[in-house]
Tab-separated table of C-alpha atoms in Angstrom:
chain	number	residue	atom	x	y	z
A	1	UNK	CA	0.000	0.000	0.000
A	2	UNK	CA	1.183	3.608	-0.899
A	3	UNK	CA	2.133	5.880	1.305
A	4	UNK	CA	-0.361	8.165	-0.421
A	5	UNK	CA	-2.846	5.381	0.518
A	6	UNK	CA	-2.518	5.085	3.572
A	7	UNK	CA	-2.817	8.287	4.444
A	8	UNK	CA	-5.898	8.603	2.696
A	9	UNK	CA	-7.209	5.504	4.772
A	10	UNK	CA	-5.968	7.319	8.406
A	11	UNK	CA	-7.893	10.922	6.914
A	12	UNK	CA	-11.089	8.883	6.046
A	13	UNK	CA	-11.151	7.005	9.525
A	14	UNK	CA	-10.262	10.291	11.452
A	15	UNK	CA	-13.280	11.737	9.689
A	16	UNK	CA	-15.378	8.475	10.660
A	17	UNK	CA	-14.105	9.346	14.458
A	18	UNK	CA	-14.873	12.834	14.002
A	19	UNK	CA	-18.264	12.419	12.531
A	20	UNK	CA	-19.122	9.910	15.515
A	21	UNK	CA	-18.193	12.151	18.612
A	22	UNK	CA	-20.168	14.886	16.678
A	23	UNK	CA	-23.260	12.822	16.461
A	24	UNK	CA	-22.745	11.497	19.821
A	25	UNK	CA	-22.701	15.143	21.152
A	26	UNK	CA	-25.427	15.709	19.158
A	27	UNK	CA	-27.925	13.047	20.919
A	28	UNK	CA	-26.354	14.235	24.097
A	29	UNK	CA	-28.120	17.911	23.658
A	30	UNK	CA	-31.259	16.036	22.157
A	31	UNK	CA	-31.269	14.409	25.472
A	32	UNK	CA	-30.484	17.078	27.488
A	33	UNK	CA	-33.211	19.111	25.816
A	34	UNK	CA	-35.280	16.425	26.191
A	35	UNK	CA	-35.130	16.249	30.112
A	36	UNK	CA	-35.108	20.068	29.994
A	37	UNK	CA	-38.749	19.696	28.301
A	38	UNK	CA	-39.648	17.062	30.499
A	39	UNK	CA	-38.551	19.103	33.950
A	40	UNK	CA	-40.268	22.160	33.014
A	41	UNK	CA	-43.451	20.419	31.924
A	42	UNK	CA	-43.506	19.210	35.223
A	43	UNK	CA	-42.755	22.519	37.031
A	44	UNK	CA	-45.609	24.188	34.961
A	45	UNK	CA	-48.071	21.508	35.880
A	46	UNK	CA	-46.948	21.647	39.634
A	47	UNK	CA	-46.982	25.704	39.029
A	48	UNK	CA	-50.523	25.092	38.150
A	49	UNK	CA	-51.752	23.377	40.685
A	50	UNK	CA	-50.185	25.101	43.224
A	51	UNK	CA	-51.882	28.770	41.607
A	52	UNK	CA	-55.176	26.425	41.489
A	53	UNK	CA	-54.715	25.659	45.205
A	54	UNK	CA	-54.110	29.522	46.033
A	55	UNK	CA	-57.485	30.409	43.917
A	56	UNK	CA	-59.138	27.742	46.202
A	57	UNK	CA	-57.431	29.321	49.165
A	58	UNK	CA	-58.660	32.290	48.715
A	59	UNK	CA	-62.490	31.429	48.217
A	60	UNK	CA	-61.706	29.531	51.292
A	61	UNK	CA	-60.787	32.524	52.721
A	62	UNK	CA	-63.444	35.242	51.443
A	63	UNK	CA	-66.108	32.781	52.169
A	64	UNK	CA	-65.035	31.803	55.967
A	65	UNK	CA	-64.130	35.821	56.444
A	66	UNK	CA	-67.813	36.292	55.251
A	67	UNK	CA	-69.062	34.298	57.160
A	68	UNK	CA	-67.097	35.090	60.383
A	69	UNK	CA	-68.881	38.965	59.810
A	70	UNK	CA	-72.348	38.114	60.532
A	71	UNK	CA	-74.404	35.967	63.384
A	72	UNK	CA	-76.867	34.293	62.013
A	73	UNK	CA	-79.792	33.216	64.557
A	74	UNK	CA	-83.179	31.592	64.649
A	75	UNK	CA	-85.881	32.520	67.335
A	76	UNK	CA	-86.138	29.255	69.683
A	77	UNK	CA	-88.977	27.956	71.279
A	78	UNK	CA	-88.364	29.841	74.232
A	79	UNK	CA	-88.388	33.319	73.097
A	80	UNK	CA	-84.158	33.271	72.945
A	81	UNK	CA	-81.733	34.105	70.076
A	82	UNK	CA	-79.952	30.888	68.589
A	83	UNK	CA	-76.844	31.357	66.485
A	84	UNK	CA	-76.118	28.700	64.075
A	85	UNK	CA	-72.830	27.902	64.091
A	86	UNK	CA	-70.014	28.875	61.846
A	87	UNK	CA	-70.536	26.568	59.056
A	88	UNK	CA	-74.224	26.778	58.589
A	89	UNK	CA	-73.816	31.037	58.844
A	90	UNK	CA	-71.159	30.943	55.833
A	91	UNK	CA	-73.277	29.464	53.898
A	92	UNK	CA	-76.276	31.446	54.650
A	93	UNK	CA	-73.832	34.835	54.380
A	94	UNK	CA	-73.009	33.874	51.143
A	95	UNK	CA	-76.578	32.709	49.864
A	96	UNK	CA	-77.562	36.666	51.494
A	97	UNK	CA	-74.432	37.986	49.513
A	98	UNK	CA	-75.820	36.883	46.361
A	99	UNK	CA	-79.065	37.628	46.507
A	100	UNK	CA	-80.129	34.120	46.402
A	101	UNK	CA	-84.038	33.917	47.375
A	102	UNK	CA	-83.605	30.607	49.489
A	103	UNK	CA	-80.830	28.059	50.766
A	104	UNK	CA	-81.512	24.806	51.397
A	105	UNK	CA	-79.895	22.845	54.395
A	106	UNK	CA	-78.722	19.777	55.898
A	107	UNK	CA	-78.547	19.480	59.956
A	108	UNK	CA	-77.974	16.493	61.286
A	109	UNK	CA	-81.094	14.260	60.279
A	110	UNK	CA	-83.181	17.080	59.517
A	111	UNK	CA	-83.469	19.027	56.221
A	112	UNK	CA	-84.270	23.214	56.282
A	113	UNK	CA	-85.354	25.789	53.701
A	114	UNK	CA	-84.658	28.883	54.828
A	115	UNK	CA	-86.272	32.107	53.325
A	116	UNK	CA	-84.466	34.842	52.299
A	117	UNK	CA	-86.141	37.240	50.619
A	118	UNK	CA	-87.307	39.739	52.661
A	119	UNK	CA	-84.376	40.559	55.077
A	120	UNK	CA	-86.794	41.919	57.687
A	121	UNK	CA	-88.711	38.788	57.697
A	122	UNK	CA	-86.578	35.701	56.661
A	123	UNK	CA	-87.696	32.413	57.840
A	124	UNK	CA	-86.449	28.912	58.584
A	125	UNK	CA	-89.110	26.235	57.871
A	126	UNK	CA	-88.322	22.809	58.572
A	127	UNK	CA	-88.969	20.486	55.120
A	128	UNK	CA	-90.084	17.385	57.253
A	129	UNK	CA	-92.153	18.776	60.281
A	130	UNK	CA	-93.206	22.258	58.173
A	131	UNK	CA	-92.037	24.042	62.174
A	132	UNK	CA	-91.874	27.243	60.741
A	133	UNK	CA	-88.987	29.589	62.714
A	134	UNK	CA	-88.039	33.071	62.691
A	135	UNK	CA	-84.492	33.876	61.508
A	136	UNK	CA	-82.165	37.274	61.372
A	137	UNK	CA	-79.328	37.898	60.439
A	138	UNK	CA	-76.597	40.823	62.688
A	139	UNK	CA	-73.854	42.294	61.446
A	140	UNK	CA	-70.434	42.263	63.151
A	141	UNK	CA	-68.535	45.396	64.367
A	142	UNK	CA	-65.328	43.910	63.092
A	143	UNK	CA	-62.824	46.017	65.818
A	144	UNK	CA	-59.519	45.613	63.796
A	145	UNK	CA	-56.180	43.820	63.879
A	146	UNK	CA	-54.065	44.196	67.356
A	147	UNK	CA	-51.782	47.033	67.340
A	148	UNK	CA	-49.139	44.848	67.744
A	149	UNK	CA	-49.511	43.389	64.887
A	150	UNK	CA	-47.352	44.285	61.735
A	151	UNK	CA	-48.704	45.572	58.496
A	152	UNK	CA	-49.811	42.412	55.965
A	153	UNK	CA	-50.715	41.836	52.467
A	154	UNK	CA	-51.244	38.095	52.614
A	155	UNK	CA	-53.662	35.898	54.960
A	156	UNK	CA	-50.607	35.051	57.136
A	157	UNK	CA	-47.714	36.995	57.922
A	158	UNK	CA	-44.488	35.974	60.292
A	159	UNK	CA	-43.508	39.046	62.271
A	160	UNK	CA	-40.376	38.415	64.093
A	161	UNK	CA	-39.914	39.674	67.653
A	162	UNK	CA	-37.087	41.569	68.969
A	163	UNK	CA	-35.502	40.096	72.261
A	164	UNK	CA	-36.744	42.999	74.488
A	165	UNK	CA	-40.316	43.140	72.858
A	166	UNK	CA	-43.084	42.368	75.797
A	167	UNK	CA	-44.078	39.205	73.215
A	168	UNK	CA	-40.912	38.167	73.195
A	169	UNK	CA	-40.717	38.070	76.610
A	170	UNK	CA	-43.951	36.920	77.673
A	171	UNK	CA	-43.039	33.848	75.377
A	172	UNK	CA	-39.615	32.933	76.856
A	173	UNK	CA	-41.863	33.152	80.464
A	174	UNK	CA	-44.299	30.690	79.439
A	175	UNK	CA	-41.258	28.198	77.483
A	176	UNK	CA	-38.883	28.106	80.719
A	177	UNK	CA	-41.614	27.430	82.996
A	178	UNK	CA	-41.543	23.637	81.719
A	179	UNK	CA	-37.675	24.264	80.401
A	180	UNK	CA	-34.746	24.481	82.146
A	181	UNK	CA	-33.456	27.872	81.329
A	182	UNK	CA	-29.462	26.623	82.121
A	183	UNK	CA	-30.231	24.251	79.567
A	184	UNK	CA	-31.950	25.799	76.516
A	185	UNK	CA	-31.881	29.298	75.410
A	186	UNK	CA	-34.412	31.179	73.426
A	187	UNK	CA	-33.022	32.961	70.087
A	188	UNK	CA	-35.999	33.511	68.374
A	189	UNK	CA	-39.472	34.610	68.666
A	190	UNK	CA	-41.893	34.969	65.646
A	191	UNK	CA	-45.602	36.186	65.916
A	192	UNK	CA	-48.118	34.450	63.601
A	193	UNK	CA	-50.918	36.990	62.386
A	194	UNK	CA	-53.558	34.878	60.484
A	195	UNK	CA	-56.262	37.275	59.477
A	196	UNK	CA	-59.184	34.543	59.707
A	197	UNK	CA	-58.386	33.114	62.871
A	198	UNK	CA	-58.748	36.731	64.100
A	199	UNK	CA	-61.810	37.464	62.625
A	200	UNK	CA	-63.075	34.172	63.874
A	201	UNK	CA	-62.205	34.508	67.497
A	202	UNK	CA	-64.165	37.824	67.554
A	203	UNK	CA	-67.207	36.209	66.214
A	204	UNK	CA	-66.717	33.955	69.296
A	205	UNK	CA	-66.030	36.388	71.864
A	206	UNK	CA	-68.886	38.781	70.436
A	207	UNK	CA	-71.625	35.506	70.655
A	208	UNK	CA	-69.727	34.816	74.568
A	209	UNK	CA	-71.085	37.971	75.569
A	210	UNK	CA	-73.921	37.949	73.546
A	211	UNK	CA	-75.238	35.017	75.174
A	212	UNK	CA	-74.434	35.668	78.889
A	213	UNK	CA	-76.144	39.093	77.976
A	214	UNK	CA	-72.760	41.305	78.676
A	215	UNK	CA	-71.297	44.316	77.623
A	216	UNK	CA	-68.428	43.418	75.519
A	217	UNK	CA	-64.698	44.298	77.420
A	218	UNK	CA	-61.524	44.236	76.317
């Protein structure tokens, strides 16, 4: 074989070797792109439901908040007030919200219509016994956030608490009364606002004093 030969034979296999790391590479991006398709499929479906959960969240949270603003009662046998409880009055605030006429209900083995169309005169009338009760609806002097309580633009908000703040301190009371305070040692303090639990513990406190017929203190 000629020297001119050969070295035509080692230029076409160098090519061959060439061509073969190329494609190689080649299939190596095609699979890399691949997974990259794959991985962000993935985080837009997760991104989905996760936006999907924070729409449900929030209905949650406009329908328990709407709820929490308004006792709804029915007249008992007795002459006295009844609230329903907190369930039952979102979904009769929300029926009232949107001007439905009527709402129908389930309690416990009994089944309700109740009669909203005249606010002054709404009524409660029981679908298997036809009992026929009054019902009215009060609205809720909602008294505002704590002053404590940092400025928020979301449900909940983490406020941390400086060392000398009377939270702070109240909190390391309460922890070293069942903790050894040579042992452990408190670094950190955060406050958790959560709008609706507020709202919803002054529905409670406002039906407390409602029912024992007291003024309402701080």
């Amino acid at each position: 074989m000629t020297k001119e030969r050969v070295a035509m034979e080692q230029d076409r296999e160098e090519e061959r070797r060439r061509l073969k790391e190329e494609r190689k590479e080649l299939r190596q991006k095609k699979d890399g792109l691949r997974k990259e398709v794959v991985i962000q499929r993935a985080a837009n479906c997760e991104l989905l439901k996760v936006n999907e959960e924070l729409k449900r969240e929030k209905v949650d949270l406009e329908e328990q908040v709407g709820g929490l603003m308004a006792d709804w009662q029915w007249l008992g046998d007795s002459g006295e007030w009844q609230s329903y409880d907190d369930r039952t009055a979102q979904k009769l605030e929300n029926a009232y919200k949107q001007k439905k006429g009527d709402v129908q209900l389930n309690l416990g083995r009994w089944h309700y219509k109740i009669d909203l169309t005249v606010p002054e005169s709404m009524k409660q009338t029981n679908l298997d016994t036809h009992k026929v009760r009054t019902v009215k609806r009060e609205k809720l002097k909602f008294e505002g956030y704590p002053e404590s309580w940092e400025e928020q633009t979301t449900e909940v908000h983490k406020a941390p608490l400086a060392p000398d703040d009377k939270e702070f301190k109240k909190a390391e009371e309460i922890f070293y009364t069942s903790m050894a305070k040579a042992t452990f040692k408190i670094t950190n303090v955060e406050r958790i606002q959560r709008r609706s639990l507020w709202h919803e513990y002054q529905l409670a406190r406002q039906r407390m004093y409602r029912k024992n017929n007291e003024s309402l203190k701080n």
